PDB file of C-alpha atoms in Angstrom:
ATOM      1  CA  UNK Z 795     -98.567 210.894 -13.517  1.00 43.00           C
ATOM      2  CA  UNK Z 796     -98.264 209.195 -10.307  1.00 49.00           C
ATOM      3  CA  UNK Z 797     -94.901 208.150  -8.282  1.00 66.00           C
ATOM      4  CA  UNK Z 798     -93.210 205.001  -9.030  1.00 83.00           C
ATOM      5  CA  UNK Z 799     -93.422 202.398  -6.460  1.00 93.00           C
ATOM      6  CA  UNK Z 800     -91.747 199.115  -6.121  1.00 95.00           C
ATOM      7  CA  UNK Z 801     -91.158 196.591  -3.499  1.00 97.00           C
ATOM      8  CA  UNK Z 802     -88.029 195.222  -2.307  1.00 98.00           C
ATOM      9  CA  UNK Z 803     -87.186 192.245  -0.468  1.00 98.00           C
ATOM     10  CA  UNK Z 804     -85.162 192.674   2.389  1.00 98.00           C
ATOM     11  CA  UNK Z 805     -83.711 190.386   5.133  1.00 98.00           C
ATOM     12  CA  UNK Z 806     -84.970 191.669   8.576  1.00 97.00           C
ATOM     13  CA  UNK Z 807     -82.191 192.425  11.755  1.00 96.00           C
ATOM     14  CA  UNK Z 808     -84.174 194.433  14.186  1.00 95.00           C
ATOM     15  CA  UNK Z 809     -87.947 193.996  13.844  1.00 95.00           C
ATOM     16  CA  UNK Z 810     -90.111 197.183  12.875  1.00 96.00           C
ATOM     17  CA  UNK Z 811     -91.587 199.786  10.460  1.00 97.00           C
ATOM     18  CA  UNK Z 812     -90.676 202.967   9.766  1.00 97.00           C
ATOM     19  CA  UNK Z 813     -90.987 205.162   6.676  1.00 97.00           C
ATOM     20  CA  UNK Z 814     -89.361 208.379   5.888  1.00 97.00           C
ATOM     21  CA  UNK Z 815     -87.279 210.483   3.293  1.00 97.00           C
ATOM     22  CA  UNK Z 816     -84.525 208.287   2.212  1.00 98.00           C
ATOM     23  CA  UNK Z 817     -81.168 209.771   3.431  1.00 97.00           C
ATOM     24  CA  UNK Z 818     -78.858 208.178   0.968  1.00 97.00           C
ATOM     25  CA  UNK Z 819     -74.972 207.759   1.083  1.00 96.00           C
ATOM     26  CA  UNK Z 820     -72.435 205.121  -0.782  1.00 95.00           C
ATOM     27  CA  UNK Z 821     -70.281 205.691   2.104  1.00 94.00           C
ATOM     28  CA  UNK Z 822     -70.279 203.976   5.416  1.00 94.00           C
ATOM     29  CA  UNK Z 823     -70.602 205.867   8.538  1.00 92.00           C
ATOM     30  CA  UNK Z 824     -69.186 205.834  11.799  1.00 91.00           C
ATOM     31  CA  UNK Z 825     -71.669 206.698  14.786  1.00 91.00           C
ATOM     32  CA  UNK Z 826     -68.897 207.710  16.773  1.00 90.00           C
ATOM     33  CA  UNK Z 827     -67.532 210.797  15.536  1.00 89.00           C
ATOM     34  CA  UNK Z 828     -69.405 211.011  11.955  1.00 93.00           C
ATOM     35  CA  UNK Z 829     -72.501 211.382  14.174  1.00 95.00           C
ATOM     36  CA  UNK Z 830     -73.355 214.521  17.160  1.00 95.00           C
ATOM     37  CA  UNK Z 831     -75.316 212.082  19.726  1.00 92.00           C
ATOM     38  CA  UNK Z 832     -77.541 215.132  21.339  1.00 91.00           C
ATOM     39  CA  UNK Z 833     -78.507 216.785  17.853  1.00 94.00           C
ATOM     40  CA  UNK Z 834     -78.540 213.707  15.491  1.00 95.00           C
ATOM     41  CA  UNK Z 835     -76.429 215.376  12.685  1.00 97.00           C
ATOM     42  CA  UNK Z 836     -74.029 214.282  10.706  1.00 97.00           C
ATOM     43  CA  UNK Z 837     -70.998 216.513  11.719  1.00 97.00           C
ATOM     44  CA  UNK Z 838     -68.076 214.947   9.986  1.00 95.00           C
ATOM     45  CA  UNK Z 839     -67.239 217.510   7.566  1.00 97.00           C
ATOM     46  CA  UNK Z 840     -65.515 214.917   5.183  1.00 96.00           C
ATOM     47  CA  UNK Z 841     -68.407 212.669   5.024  1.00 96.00           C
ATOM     48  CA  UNK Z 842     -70.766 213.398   2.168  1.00 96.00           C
ATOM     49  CA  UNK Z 843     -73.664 213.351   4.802  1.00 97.00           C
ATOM     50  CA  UNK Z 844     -72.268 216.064   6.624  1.00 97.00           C
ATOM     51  CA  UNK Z 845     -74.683 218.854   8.424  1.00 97.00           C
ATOM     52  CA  UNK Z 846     -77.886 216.083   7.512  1.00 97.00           C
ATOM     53  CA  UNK Z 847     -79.770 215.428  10.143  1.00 97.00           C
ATOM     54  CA  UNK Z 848     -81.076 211.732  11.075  1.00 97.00           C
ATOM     55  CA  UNK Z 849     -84.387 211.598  12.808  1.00 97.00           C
ATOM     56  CA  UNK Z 850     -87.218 210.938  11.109  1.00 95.00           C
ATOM     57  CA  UNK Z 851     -85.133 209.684   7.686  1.00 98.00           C
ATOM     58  CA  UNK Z 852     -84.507 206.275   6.478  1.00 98.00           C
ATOM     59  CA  UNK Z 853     -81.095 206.416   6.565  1.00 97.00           C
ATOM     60  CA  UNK Z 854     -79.336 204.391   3.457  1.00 98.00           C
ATOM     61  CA  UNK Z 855     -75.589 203.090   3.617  1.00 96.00           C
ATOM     62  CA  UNK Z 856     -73.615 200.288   3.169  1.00 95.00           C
ATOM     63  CA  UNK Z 857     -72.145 199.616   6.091  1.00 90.00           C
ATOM     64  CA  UNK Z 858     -71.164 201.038   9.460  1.00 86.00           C
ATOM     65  CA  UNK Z 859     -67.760 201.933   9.690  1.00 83.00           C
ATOM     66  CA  UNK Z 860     -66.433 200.350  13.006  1.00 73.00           C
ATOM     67  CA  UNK Z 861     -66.417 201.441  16.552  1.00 76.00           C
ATOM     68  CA  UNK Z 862     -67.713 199.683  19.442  1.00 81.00           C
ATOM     69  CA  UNK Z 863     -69.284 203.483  20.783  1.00 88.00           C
ATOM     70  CA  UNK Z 864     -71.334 202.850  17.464  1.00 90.00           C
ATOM     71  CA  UNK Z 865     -74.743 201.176  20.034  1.00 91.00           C
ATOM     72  CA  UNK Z 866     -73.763 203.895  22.425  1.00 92.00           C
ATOM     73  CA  UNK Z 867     -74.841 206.574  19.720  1.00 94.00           C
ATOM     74  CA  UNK Z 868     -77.801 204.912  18.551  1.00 93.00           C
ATOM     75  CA  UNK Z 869     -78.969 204.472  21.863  1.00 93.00           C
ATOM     76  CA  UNK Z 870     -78.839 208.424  22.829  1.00 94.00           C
ATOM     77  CA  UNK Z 871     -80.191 208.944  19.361  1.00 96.00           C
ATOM     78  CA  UNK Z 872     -83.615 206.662  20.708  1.00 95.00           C
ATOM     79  CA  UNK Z 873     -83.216 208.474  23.762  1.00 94.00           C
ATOM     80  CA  UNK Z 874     -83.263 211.875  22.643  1.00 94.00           C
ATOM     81  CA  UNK Z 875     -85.874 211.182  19.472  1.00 94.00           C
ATOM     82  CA  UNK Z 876     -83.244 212.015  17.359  1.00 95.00           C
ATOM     83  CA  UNK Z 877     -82.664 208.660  15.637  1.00 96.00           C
ATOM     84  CA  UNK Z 878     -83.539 207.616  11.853  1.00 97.00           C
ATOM     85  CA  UNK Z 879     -86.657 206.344  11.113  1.00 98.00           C
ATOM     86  CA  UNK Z 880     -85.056 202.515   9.892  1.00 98.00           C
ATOM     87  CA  UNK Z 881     -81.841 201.763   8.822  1.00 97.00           C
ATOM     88  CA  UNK Z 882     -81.548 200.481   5.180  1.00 98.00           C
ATOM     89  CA  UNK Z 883     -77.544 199.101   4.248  1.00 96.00           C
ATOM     90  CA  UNK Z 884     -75.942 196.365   2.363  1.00 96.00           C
ATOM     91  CA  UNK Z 885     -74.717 194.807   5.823  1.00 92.00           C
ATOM     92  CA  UNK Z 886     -75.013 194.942   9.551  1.00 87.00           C
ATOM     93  CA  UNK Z 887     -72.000 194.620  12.128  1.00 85.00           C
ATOM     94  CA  UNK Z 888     -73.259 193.426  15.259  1.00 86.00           C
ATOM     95  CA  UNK Z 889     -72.065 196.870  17.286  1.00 86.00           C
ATOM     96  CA  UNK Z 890     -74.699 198.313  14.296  1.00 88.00           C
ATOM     97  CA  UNK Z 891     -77.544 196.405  15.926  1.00 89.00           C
ATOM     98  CA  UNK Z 892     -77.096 196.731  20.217  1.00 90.00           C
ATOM     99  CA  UNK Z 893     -77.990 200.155  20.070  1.00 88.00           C
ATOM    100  CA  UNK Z 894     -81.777 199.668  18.618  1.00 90.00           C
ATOM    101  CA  UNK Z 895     -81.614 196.051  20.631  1.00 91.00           C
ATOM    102  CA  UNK Z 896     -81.084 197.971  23.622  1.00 92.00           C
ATOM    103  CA  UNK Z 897     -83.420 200.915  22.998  1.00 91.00           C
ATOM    104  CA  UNK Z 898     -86.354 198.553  22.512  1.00 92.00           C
ATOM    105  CA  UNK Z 899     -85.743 197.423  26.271  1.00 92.00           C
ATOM    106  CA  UNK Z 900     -85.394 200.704  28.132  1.00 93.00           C
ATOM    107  CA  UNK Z 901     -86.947 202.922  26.428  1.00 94.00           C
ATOM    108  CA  UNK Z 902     -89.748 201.237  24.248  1.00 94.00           C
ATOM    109  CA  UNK Z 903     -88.489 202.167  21.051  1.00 93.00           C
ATOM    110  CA  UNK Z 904     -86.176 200.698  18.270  1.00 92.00           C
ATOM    111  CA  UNK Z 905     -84.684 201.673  14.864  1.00 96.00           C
ATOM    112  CA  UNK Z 906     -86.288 199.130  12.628  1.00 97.00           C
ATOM    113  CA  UNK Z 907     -83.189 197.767  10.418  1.00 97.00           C
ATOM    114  CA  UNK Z 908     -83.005 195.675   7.025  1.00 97.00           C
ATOM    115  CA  UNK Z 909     -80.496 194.395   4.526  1.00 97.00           C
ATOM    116  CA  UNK Z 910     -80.483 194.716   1.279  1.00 98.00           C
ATOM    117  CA  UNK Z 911     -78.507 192.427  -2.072  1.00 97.00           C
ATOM    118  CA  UNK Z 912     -76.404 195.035  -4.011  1.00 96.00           C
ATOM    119  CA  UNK Z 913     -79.439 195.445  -6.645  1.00 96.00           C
ATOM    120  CA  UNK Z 914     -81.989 196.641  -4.415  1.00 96.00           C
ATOM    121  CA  UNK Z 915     -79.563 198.453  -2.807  1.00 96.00           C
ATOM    122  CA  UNK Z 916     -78.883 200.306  -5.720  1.00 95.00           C
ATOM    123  CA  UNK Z 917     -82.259 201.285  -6.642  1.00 95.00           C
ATOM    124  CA  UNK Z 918     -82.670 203.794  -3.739  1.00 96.00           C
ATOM    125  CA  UNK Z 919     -82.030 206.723  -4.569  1.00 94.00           C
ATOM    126  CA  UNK Z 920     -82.174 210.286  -2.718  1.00 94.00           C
ATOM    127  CA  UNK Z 921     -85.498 211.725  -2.406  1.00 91.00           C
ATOM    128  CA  UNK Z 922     -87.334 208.578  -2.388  1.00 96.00           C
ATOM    129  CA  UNK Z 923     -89.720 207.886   0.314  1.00 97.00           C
ATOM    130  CA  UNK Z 924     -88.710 204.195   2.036  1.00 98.00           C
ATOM    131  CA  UNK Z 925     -91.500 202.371   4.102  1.00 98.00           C
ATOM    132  CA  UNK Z 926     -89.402 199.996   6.076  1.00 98.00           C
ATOM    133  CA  UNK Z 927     -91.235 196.846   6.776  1.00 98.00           C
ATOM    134  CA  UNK Z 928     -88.727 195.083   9.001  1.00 97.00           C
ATOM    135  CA  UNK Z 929     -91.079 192.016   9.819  1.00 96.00           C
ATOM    136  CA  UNK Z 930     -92.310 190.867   6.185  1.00 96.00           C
ATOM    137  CA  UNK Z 931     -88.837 191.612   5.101  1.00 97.00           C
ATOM    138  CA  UNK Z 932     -89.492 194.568   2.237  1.00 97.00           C
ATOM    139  CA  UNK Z 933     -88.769 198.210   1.397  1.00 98.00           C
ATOM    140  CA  UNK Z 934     -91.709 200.015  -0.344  1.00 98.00           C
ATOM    141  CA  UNK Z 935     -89.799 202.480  -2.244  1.00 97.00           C
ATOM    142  CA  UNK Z 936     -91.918 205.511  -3.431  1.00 94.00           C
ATOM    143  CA  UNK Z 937     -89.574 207.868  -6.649  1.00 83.00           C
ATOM    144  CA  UNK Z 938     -90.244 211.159  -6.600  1.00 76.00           C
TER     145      UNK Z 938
END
C-alpha cells in the first residue's frame, strides 16, 4: 500500500521549492528567543517545538509570533545552513518574510514560504513529507 498524496493550493510569499519532513506545531513561534540562531533549534522550553531542530524541515505554524529580530534570525539561519527547508503557516507578518528576502540577495539562498486556508492547513500533519512549490502555489503532501 503506497503513501497518500494530495495537493494543496497555496498562495506564494517568497518564491521557491523545498521539500522536507514536516515539522508541525499549532502554536506560533517567535524567532527571537523560541529559536538558537547558530544551532537552528528550537530552545524555548515552553514551546511544544522545543529541542527540534529546523534545517532541512518544512516547518508548519500558524503564525510568527512578533518581534522585529524575527528577519535577523532567519537570516543567520540562511547563513549558517541551518534554516527550514520552506515555511508552511496560515499567515505571514512582513518581519516573517525580510529574513528569506534578504538571504536571497547576499547569500544566494532563500526559505521558500506559502500560505495556507485553515483546511489545508489542517491536513498536515507530523511526519508527512511537504514538497513546497512556492511558484505554482501548492504543497505536495506525502502521509506516512
Amino acid at each position: 500500500m503506497g503513501a497518500l498524496s494530495e495537493r494543496l493550493a497555496a498562495q506564494p510569499i517568497i518564491a521557491g521549492r523545498g521539500e522536507g519532513l514536516a515539522l508541525v506545531s499549532a502554536e506560533p513561534l517567535s524567532f527571537w528567543g523560541d529559536v538558537d540562531p547558530a544551532t537552528g533549534r528550537v530552545v524555548n522550553p515552553r514551546h511544544p517545538l522545543h529541542g527540534e531542530r529546523l534545517e532541512g524541515r518544512v516547518l508548519v505554524f500558524p503564525q510568527g509570533r512578533g518581534s522585529c529580530t524575527t528577519s535577523n534570525i532567519l537570516l543567520e539561519l540562511i547563513r549558517t545552513h541551518q534554516a527550514p527547508a520552506a515555511i508552511v503557516s496560515r499567515s505571514v507578518e512582513p518581519v516573517l518574510a525580510v529574513g528569506p528576502l534578504v538571504g536571497e540577495a547576499l547569500y544566494g539562498r532563500t526559505i521558500p514560504m506559502v500560505t495556507l486556508d485553515a483546511g489545508a492547513f489542517g491536513r498536515i500533519r507530523p511526519g508527512d513529507w511537504l514538497v513546497v512549490d512556492a511558484v505554482r502555489g501548492e504543497v505536495e503532501r506525502r502521509g506516512p
